[in-house]
PDB file of C-alpha atoms and ligand atoms in Angstrom:
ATOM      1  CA  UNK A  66      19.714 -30.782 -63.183  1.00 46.00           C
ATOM      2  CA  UNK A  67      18.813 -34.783 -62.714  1.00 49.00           C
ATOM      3  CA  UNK A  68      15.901 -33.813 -65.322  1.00 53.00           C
ATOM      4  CA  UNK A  69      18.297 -32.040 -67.906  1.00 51.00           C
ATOM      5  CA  UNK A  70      20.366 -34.980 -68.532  1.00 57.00           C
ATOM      6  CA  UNK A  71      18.040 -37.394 -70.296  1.00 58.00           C
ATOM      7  CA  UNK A  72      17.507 -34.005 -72.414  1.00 57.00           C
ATOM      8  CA  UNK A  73      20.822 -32.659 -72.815  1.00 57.00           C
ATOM      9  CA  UNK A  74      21.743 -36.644 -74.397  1.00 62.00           C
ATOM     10  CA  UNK A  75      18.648 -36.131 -76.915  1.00 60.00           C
ATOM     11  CA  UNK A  76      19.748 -33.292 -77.809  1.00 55.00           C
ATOM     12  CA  UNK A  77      23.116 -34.562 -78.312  1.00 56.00           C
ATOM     13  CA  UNK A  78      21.776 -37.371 -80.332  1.00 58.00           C
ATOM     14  CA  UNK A  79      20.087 -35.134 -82.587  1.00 52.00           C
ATOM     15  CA  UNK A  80      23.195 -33.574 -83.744  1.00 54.00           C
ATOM     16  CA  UNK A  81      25.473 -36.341 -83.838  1.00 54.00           C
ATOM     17  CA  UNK A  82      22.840 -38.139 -86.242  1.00 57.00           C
ATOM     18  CA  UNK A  83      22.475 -34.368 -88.447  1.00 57.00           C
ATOM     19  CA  UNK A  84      26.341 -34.746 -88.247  1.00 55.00           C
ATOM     20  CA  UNK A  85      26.306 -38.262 -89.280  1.00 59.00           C
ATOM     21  CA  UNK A  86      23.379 -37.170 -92.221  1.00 54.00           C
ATOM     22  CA  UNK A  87      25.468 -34.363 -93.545  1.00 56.00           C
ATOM     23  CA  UNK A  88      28.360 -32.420 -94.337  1.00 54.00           C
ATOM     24  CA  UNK A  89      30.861 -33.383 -91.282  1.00 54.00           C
ATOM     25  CA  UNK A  90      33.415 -31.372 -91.452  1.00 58.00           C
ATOM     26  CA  UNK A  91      31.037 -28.018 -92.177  1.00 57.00           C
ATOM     27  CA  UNK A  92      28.753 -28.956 -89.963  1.00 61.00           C
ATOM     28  CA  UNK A  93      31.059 -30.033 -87.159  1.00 65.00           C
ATOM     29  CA  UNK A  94      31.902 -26.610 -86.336  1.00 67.00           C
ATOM     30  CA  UNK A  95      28.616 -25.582 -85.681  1.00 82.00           C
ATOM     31  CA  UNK A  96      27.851 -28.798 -83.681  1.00 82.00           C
ATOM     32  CA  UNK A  97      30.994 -27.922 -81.163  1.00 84.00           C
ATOM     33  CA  UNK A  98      29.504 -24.348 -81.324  1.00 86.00           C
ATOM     34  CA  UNK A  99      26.245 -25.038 -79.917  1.00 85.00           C
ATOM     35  CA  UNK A 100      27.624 -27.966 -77.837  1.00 86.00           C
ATOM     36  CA  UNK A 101      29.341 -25.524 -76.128  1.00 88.00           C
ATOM     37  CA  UNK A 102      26.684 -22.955 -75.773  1.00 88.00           C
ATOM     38  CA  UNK A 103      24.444 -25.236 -74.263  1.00 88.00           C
ATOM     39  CA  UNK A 104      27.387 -27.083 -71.992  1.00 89.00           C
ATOM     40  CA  UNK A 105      27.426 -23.109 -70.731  1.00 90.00           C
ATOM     41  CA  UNK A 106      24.011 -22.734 -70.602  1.00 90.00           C
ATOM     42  CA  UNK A 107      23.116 -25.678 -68.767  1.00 89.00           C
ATOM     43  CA  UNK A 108      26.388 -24.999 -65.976  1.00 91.00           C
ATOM     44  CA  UNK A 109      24.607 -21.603 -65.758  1.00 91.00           C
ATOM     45  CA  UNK A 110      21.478 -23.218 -65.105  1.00 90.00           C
ATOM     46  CA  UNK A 111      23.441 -25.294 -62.649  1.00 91.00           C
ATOM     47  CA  UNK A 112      24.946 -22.406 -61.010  1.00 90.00           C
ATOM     48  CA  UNK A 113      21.175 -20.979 -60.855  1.00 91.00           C
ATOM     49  CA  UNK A 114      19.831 -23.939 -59.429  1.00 91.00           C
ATOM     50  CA  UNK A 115      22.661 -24.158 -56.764  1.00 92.00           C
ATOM     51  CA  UNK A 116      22.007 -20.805 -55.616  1.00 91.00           C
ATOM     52  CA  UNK A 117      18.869 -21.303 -55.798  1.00 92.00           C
ATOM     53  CA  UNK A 118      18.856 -24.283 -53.517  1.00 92.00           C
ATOM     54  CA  UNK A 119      21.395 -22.294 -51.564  1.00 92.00           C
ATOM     55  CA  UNK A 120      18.815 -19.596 -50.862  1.00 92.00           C
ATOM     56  CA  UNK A 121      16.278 -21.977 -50.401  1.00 91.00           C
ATOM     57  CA  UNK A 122      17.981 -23.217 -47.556  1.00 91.00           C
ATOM     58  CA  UNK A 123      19.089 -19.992 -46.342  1.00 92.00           C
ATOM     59  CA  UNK A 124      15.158 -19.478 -46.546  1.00 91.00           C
ATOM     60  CA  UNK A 125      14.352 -22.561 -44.080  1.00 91.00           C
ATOM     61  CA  UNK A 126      17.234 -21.639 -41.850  1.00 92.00           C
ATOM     62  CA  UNK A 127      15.713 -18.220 -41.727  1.00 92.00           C
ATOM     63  CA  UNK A 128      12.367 -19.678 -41.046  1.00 92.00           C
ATOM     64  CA  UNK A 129      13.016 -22.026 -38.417  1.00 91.00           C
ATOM     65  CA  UNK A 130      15.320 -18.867 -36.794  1.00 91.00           C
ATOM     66  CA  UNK A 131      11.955 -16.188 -37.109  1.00 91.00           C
ATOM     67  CA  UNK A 132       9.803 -19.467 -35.621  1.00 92.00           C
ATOM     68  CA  UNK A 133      12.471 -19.617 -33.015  1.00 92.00           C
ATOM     69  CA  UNK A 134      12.153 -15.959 -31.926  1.00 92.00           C
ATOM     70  CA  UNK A 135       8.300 -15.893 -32.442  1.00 92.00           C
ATOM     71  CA  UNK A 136       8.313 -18.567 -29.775  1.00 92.00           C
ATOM     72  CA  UNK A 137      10.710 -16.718 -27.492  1.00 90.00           C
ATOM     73  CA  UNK A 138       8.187 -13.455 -28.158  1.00 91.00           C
ATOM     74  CA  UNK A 139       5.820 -15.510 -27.152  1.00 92.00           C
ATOM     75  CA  UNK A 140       7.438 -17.010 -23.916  1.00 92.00           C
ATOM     76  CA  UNK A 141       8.251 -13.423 -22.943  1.00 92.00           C
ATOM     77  CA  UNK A 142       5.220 -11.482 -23.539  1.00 92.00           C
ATOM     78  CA  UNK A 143       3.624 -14.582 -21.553  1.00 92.00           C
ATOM     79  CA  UNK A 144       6.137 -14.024 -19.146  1.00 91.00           C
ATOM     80  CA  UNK A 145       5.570 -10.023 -18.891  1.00 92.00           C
ATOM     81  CA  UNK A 146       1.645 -10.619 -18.761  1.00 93.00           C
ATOM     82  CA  UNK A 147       2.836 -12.809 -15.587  1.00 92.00           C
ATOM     83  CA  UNK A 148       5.125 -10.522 -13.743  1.00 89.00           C
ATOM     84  CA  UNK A 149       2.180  -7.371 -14.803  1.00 89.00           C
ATOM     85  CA  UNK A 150      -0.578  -9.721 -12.798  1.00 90.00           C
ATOM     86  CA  UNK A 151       1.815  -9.793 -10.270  1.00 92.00           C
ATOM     87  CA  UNK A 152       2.667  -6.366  -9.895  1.00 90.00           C
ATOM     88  CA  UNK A 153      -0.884  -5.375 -10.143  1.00 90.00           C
ATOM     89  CA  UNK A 154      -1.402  -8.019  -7.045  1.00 90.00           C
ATOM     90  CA  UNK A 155       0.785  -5.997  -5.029  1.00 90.00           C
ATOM     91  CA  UNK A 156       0.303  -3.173  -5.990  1.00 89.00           C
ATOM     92  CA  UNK A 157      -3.874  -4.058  -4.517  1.00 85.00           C
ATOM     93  CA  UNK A 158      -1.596  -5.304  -1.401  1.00 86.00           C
ATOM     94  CA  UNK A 159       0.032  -2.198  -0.748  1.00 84.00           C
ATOM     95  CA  UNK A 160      -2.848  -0.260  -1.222  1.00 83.00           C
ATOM     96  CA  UNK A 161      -5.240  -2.638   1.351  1.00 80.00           C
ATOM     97  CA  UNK A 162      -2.611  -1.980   3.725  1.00 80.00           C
ATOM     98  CA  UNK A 163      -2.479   1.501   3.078  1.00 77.00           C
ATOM     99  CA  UNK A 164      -5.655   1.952   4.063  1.00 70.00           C
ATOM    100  CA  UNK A 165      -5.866   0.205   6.846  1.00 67.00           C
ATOM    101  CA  UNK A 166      -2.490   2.298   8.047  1.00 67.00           C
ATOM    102  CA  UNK A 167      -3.771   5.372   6.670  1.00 60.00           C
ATOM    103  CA  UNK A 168      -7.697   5.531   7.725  1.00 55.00           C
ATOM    104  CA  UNK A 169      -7.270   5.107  11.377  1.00 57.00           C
ATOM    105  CA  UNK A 170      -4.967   7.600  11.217  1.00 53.00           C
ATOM    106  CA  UNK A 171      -6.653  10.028   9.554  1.00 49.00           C
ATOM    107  CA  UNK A 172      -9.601   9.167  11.389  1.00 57.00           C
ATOM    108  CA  UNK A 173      -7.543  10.341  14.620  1.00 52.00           C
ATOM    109  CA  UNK A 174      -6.875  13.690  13.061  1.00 51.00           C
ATOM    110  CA  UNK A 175      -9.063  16.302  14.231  1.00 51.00           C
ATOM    111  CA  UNK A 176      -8.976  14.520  17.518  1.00 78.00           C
ATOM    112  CA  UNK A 177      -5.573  15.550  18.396  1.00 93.00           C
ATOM    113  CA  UNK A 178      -5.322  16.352  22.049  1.00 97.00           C
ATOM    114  CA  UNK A 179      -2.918  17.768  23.923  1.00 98.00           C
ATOM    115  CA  UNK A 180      -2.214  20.409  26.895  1.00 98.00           C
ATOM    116  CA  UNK A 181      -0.286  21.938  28.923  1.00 98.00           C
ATOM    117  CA  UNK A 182      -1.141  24.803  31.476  1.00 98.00           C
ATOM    118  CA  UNK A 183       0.647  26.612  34.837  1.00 97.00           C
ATOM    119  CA  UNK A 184      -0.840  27.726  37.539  1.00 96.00           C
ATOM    120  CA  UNK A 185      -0.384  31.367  37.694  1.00 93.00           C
ATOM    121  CA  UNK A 186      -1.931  33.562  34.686  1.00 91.00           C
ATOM    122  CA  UNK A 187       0.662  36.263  35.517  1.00 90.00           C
ATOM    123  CA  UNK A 188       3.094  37.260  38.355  1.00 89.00           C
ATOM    124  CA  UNK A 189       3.858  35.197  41.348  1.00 92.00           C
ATOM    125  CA  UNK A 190       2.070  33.869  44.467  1.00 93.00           C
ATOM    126  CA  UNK A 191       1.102  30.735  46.473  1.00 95.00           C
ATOM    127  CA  UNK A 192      -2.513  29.196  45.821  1.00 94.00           C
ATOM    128  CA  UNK A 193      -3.879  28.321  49.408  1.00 92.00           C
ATOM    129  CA  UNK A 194      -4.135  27.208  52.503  1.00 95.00           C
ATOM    130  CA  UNK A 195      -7.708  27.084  52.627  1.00 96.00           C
ATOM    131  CA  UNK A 196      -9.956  24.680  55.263  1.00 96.00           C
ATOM    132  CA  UNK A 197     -11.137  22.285  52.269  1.00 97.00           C
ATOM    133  CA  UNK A 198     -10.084  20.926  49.372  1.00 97.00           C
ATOM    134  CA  UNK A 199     -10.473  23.206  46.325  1.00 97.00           C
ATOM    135  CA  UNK A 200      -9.968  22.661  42.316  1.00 98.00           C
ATOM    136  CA  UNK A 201      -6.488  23.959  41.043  1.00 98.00           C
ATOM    137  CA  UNK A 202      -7.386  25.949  38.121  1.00 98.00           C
ATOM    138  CA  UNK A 203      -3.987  26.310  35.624  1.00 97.00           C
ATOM    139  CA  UNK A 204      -4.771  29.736  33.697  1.00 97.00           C
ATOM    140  CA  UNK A 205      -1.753  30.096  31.820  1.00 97.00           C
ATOM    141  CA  UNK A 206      -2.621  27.894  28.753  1.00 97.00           C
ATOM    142  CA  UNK A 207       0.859  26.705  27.011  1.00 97.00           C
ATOM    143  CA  UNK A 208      -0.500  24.291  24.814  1.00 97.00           C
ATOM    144  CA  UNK A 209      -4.507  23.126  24.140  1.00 98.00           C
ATOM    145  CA  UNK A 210      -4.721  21.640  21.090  1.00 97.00           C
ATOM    146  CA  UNK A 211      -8.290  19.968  20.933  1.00 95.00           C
ATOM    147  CA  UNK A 212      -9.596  21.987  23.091  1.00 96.00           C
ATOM    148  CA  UNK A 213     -10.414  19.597  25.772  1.00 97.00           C
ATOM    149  CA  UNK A 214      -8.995  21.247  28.791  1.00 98.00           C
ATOM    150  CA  UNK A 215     -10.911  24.497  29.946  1.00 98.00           C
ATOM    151  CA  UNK A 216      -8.438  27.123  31.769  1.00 97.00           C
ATOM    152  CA  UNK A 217     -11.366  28.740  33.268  1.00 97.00           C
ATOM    153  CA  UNK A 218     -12.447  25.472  35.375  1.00 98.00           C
ATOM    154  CA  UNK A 219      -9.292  23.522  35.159  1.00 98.00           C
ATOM    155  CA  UNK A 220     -11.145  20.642  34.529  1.00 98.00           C
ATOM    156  CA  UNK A 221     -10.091  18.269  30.819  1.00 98.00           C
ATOM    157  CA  UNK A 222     -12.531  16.793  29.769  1.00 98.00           C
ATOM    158  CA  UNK A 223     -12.484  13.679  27.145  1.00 97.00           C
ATOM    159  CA  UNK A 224     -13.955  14.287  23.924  1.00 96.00           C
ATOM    160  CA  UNK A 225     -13.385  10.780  22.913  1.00 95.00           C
ATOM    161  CA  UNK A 226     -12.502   7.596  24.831  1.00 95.00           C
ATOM    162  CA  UNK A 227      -8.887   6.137  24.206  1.00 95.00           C
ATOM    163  CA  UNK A 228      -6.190   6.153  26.588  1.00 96.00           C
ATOM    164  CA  UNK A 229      -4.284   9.097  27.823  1.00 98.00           C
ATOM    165  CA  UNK A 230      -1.752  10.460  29.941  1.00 98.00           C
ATOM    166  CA  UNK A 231      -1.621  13.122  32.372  1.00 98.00           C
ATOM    167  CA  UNK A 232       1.010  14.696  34.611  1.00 98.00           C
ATOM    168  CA  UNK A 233       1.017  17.670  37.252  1.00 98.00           C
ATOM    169  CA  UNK A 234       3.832  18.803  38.827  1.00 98.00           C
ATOM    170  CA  UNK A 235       3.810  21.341  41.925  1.00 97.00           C
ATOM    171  CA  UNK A 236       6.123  23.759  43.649  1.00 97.00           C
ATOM    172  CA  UNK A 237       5.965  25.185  47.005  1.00 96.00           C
ATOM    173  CA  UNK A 238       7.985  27.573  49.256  1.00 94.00           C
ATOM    174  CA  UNK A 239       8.590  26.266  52.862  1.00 94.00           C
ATOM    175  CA  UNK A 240       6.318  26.777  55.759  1.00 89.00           C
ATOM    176  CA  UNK A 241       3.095  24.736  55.091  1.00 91.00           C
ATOM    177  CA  UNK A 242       2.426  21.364  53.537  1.00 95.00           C
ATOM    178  CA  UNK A 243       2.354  20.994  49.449  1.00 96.00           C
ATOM    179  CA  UNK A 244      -0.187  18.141  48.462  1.00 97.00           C
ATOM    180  CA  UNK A 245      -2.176  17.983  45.270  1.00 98.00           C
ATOM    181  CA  UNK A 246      -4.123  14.847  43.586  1.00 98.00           C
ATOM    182  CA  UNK A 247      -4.941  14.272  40.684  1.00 98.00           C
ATOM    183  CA  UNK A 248      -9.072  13.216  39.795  1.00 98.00           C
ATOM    184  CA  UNK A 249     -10.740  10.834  37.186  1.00 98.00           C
ATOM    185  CA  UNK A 250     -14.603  12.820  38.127  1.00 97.00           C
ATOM    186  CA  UNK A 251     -14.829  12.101  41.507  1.00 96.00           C
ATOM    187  CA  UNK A 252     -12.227   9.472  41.898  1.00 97.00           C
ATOM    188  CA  UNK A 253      -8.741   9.844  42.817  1.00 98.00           C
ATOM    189  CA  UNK A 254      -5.903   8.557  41.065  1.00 98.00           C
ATOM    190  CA  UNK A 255      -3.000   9.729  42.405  1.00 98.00           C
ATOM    191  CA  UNK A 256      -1.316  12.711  44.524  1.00 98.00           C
ATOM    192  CA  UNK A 257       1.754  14.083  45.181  1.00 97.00           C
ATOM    193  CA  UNK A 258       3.119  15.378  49.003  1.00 96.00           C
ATOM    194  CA  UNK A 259       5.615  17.166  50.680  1.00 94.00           C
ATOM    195  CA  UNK A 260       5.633  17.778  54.509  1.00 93.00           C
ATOM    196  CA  UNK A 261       6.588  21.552  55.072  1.00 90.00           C
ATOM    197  CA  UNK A 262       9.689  21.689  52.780  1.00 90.00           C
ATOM    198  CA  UNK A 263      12.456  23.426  54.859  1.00 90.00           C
ATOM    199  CA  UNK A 264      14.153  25.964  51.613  1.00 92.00           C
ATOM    200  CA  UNK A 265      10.968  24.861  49.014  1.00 93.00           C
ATOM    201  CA  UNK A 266       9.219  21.778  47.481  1.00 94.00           C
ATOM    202  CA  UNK A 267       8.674  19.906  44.356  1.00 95.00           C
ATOM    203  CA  UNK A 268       6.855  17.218  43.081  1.00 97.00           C
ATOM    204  CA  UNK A 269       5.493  14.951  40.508  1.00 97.00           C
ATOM    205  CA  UNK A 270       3.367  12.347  39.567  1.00 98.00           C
ATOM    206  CA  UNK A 271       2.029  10.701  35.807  1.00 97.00           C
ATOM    207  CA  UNK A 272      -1.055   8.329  35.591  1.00 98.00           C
ATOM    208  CA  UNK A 273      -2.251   6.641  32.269  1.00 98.00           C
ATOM    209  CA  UNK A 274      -5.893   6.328  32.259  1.00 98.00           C
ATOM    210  CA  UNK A 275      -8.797   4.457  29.845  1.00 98.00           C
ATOM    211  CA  UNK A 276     -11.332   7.361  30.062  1.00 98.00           C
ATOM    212  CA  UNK A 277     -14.846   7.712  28.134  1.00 97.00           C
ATOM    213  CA  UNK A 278     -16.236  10.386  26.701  1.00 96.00           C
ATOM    214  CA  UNK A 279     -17.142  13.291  29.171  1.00 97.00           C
ATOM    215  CA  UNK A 280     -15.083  11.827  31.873  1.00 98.00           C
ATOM    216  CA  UNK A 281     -13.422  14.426  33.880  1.00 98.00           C
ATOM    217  CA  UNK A 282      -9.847  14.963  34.782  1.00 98.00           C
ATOM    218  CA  UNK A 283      -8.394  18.043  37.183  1.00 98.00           C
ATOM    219  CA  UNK A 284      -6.292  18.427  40.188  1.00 98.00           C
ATOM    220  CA  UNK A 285      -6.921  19.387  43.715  1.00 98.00           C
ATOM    221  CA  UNK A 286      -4.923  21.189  46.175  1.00 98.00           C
ATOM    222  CA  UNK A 287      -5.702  19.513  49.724  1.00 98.00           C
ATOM    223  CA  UNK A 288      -7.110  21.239  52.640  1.00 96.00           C
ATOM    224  CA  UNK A 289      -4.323  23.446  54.633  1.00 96.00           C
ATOM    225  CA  UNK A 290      -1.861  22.754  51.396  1.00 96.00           C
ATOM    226  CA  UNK A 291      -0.592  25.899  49.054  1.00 96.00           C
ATOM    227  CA  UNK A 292       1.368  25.205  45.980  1.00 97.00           C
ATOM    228  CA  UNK A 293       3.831  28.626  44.526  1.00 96.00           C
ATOM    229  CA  UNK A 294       4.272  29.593  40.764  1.00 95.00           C
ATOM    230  CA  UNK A 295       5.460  32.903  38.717  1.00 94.00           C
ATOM    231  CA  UNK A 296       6.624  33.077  35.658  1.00 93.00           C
ATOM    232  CA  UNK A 297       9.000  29.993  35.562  1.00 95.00           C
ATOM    233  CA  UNK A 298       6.163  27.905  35.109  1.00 96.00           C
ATOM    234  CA  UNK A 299       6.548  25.400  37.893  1.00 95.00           C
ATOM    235  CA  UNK A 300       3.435  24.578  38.904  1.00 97.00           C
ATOM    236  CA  UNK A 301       1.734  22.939  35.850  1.00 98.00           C
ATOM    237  CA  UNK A 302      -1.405  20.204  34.371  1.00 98.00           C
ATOM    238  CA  UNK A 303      -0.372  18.437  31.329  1.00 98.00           C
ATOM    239  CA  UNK A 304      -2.032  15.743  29.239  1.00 98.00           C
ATOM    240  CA  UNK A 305      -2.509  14.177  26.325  1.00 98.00           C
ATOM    241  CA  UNK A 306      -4.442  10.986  24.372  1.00 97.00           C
ATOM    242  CA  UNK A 307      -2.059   8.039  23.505  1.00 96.00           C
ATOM    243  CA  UNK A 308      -4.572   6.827  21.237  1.00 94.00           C
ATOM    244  CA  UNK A 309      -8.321   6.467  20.637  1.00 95.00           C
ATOM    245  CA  UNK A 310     -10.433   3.384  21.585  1.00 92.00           C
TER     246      UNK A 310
HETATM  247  C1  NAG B 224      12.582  22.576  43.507  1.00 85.02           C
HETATM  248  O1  NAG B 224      12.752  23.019  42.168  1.00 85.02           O
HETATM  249  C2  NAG B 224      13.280  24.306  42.064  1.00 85.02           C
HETATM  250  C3  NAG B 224      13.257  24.647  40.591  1.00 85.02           C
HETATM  251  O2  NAG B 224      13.925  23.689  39.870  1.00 85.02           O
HETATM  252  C4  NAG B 224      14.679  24.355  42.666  1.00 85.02           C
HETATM  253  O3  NAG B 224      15.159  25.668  42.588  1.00 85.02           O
HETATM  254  C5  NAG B 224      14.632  23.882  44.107  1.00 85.02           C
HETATM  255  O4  NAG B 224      15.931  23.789  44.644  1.00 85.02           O
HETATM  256  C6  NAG B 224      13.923  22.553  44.230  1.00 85.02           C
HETATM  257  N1  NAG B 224      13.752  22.207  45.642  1.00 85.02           N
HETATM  258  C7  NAG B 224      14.317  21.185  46.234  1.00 85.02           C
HETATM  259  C8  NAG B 224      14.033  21.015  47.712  1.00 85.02           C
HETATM  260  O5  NAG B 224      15.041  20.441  45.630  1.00 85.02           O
HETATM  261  C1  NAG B 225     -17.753  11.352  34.726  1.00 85.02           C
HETATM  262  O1  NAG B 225     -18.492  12.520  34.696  1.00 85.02           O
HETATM  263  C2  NAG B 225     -19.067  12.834  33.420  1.00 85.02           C
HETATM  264  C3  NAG B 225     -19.686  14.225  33.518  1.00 85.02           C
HETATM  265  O2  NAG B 225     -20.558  14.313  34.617  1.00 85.02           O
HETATM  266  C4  NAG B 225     -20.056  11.747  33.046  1.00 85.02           C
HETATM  267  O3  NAG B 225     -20.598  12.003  31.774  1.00 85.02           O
HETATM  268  C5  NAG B 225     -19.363  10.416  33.048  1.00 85.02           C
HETATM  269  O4  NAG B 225     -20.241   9.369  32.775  1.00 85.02           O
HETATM  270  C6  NAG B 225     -18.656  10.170  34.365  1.00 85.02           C
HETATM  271  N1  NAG B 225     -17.835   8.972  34.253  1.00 85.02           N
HETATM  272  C7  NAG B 225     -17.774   8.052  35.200  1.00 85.02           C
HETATM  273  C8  NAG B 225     -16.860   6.900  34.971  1.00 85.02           C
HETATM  274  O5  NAG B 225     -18.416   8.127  36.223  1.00 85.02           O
HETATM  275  C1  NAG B 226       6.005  30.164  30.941  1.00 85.02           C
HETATM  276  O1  NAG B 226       5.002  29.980  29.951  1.00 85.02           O
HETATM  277  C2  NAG B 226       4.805  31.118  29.118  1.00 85.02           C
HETATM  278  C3  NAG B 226       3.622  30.834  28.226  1.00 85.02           C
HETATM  279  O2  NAG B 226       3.894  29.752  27.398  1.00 85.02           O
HETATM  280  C4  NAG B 226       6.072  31.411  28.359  1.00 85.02           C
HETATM  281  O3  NAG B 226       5.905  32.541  27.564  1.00 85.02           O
HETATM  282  C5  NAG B 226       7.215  31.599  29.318  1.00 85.02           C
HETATM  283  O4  NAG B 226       8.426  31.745  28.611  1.00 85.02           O
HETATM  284  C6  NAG B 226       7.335  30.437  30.265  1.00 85.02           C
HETATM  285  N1  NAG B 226       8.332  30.708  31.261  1.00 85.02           N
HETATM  286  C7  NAG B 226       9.452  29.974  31.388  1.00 85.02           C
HETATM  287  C8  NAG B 226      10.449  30.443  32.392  1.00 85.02           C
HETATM  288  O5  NAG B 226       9.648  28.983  30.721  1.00 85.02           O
END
C-alpha cells in the first residue's frame, strides 16, 4: 500500500497532463472512469493486503500456539518416559521381593510335615503296666503328611532341621498310675503324670524343639504306668515343623 502511492500519483499525473494535452471535456469522462477503476482496484488491493496481513498474523499466532503445544508434548512425553522408568523400578522392586517371599516358600513345599496319631488301631484297651519303660506306638494314623512319623515304631523322625512342635496327650481309667514322656533320641523333654486317678485321668503336655535331621522324637509310657484309648481318640502323638532352619 505505502509502495502504491508514489505510483498511484504518477499515474494520476499522467492523465491530468493527457487531460491538460487534449480534448477536456471528452476526455474527462474517461479520466474519472479509470480514476475510479483504479481507486477500486487499489481499495481491493487494500482489502487483499489487509487480509492478507490479517492471516499472516493469524499464521504467527497459530505458530507460536503449535510451538506452544509441541513444547507441552514435549514436557509430557518427558514426563511419561519419567513416571514409565519409575514404574518399571517398581515393578523390579516388587518382583525382588517376590522372590525372596515366594522362594523360601516354595522351597518349604514338599517338606510339609505334620501328624497326628492315637493310640489304639481299633477297639478299646489300656497299654501297660509293664516292669520297664516301653515305646508308645500310636497306630491309628489321623494325619502324616511328610511322612516323617512311622505308626509301626512310633518314633518321628526329622527329615529336615527347623523347629517344631509336638504334643501328646494321655487318658487313663483309675487304678494304676498314668505317666508318659515325651523323647528328643535318648533325651527327655518333658512328661506328663497322674497318681492313680480315682473315676479316670488326663493329661497334656507341648514342647517346641530345634531338631536336626534324623533326630528322633516318640513317647514312653513309664514302668508300672498304663494309658486307655478306643475309638474317641484320647490317647494321641501330634506334631508338626514351625519352620525350616
Ligand atoms: C478326662 O477326659 C475325659 C474325656 O474328656 C472325661 O470324660 C473325664 O471326665 C476326664 N477326667 C477327669 C478326671 O477330669
Ligand atoms: C539322634 O539320633 C539320630 C539317629 O540315631 C542321629 O542321627 C542323630 O545325630 C541324633 N541326634 C542327637 C542330637 O544326638
Ligand atoms: C478317631 O480317629 C478316626 C481316624 O481318623 C476317626 O475316623 C474317628 O472319627 C475318630 N474318633 C472320634 C471320636 O473322633
Amino acid at each position: 500500500m505505502m509502495k502504491m502511492a508514489p505510483i498511484l500519483q504518477s499515474v494520476l499525473m499522467c492523465f491530468v497532463l493527457a487531460a491538460k494535452a487534449q480534448d477536456i471535456t471528452l476526455t474527462s469522462f474517461d479520466i474519472l472512469y479509470e480514476l475510479n477503476e483504479i481507486k477500486s482496484l487499489f481499495e481491493l488491493k487494500e482489502t487483499i493486503e489487509q487480509t492478507l496481513k490479517k492471516q499472516s498474523d493469524e499464521m504467527v499466532q497459530l505458530k507460536a500456539r503449535v510451538q506452544e503445544l509441541e513444547e507441552t508434548n514435549e514436557a509430557m512425553k518427558n514426563a511419561l518416559e519419567e513416571t514409565t522408568m519409575k514404574i518399571q523400578e517398581q515393578e523390579n522392586h516388587i518382583k525382588l521381593l517376590q522372590s525372596s517371599v515366594t522362594e523360601p516358600t516354595s522351597q518349604k513345599r514338599g517338606k510339609d510335615i505334620a501328624f497326628s496319631a492315637s493310640l489304639q488301631s481299633s477297639g478299646l484297651g489300656n497299654i501297660g503296666p509293664y516292669n520297664s519303660e516301653i515305646g508308645l506306638v500310636y497306630k491309628k494314623v489321623l494325619t502324616n503328611i511328610g511322612k516323617a512319623y512311622n505308626s509301626e515304631t512310633g518314633i518321628f523322625t526329622a527329615p529336615l532341621k527347623g523347629v517344631y512342635y509336638f504334643r501328646f496327650y494321655a487318658h487313663a481309667k483309675p487304678g494304676t498310675k498314668m505317666a508318659v514322656s515325651l523323647y528328643r533320641n535318648d533325651s527327655k523333654v518333658s512328661s506328663i503324670f497322674s497318681w492313680k486317678p480315682v473315676t479316670n485321668g488326663n493329661a497334656s503336655n507341648g514342647v517346641v524343639l530345634i531338631l536336626n535331621s534324623g533326630d528322633q522324637v516318640c513317647t514312653r509310657l513309664w514302668g508300672n504306668a498304663w494309658v486307655y484309648d478306643d475309638d474317641n481318640n484320647y490317647t494321641s502323638f501330634s506334631g508338626f515343623l514351625l519352620f525350616p532352619l
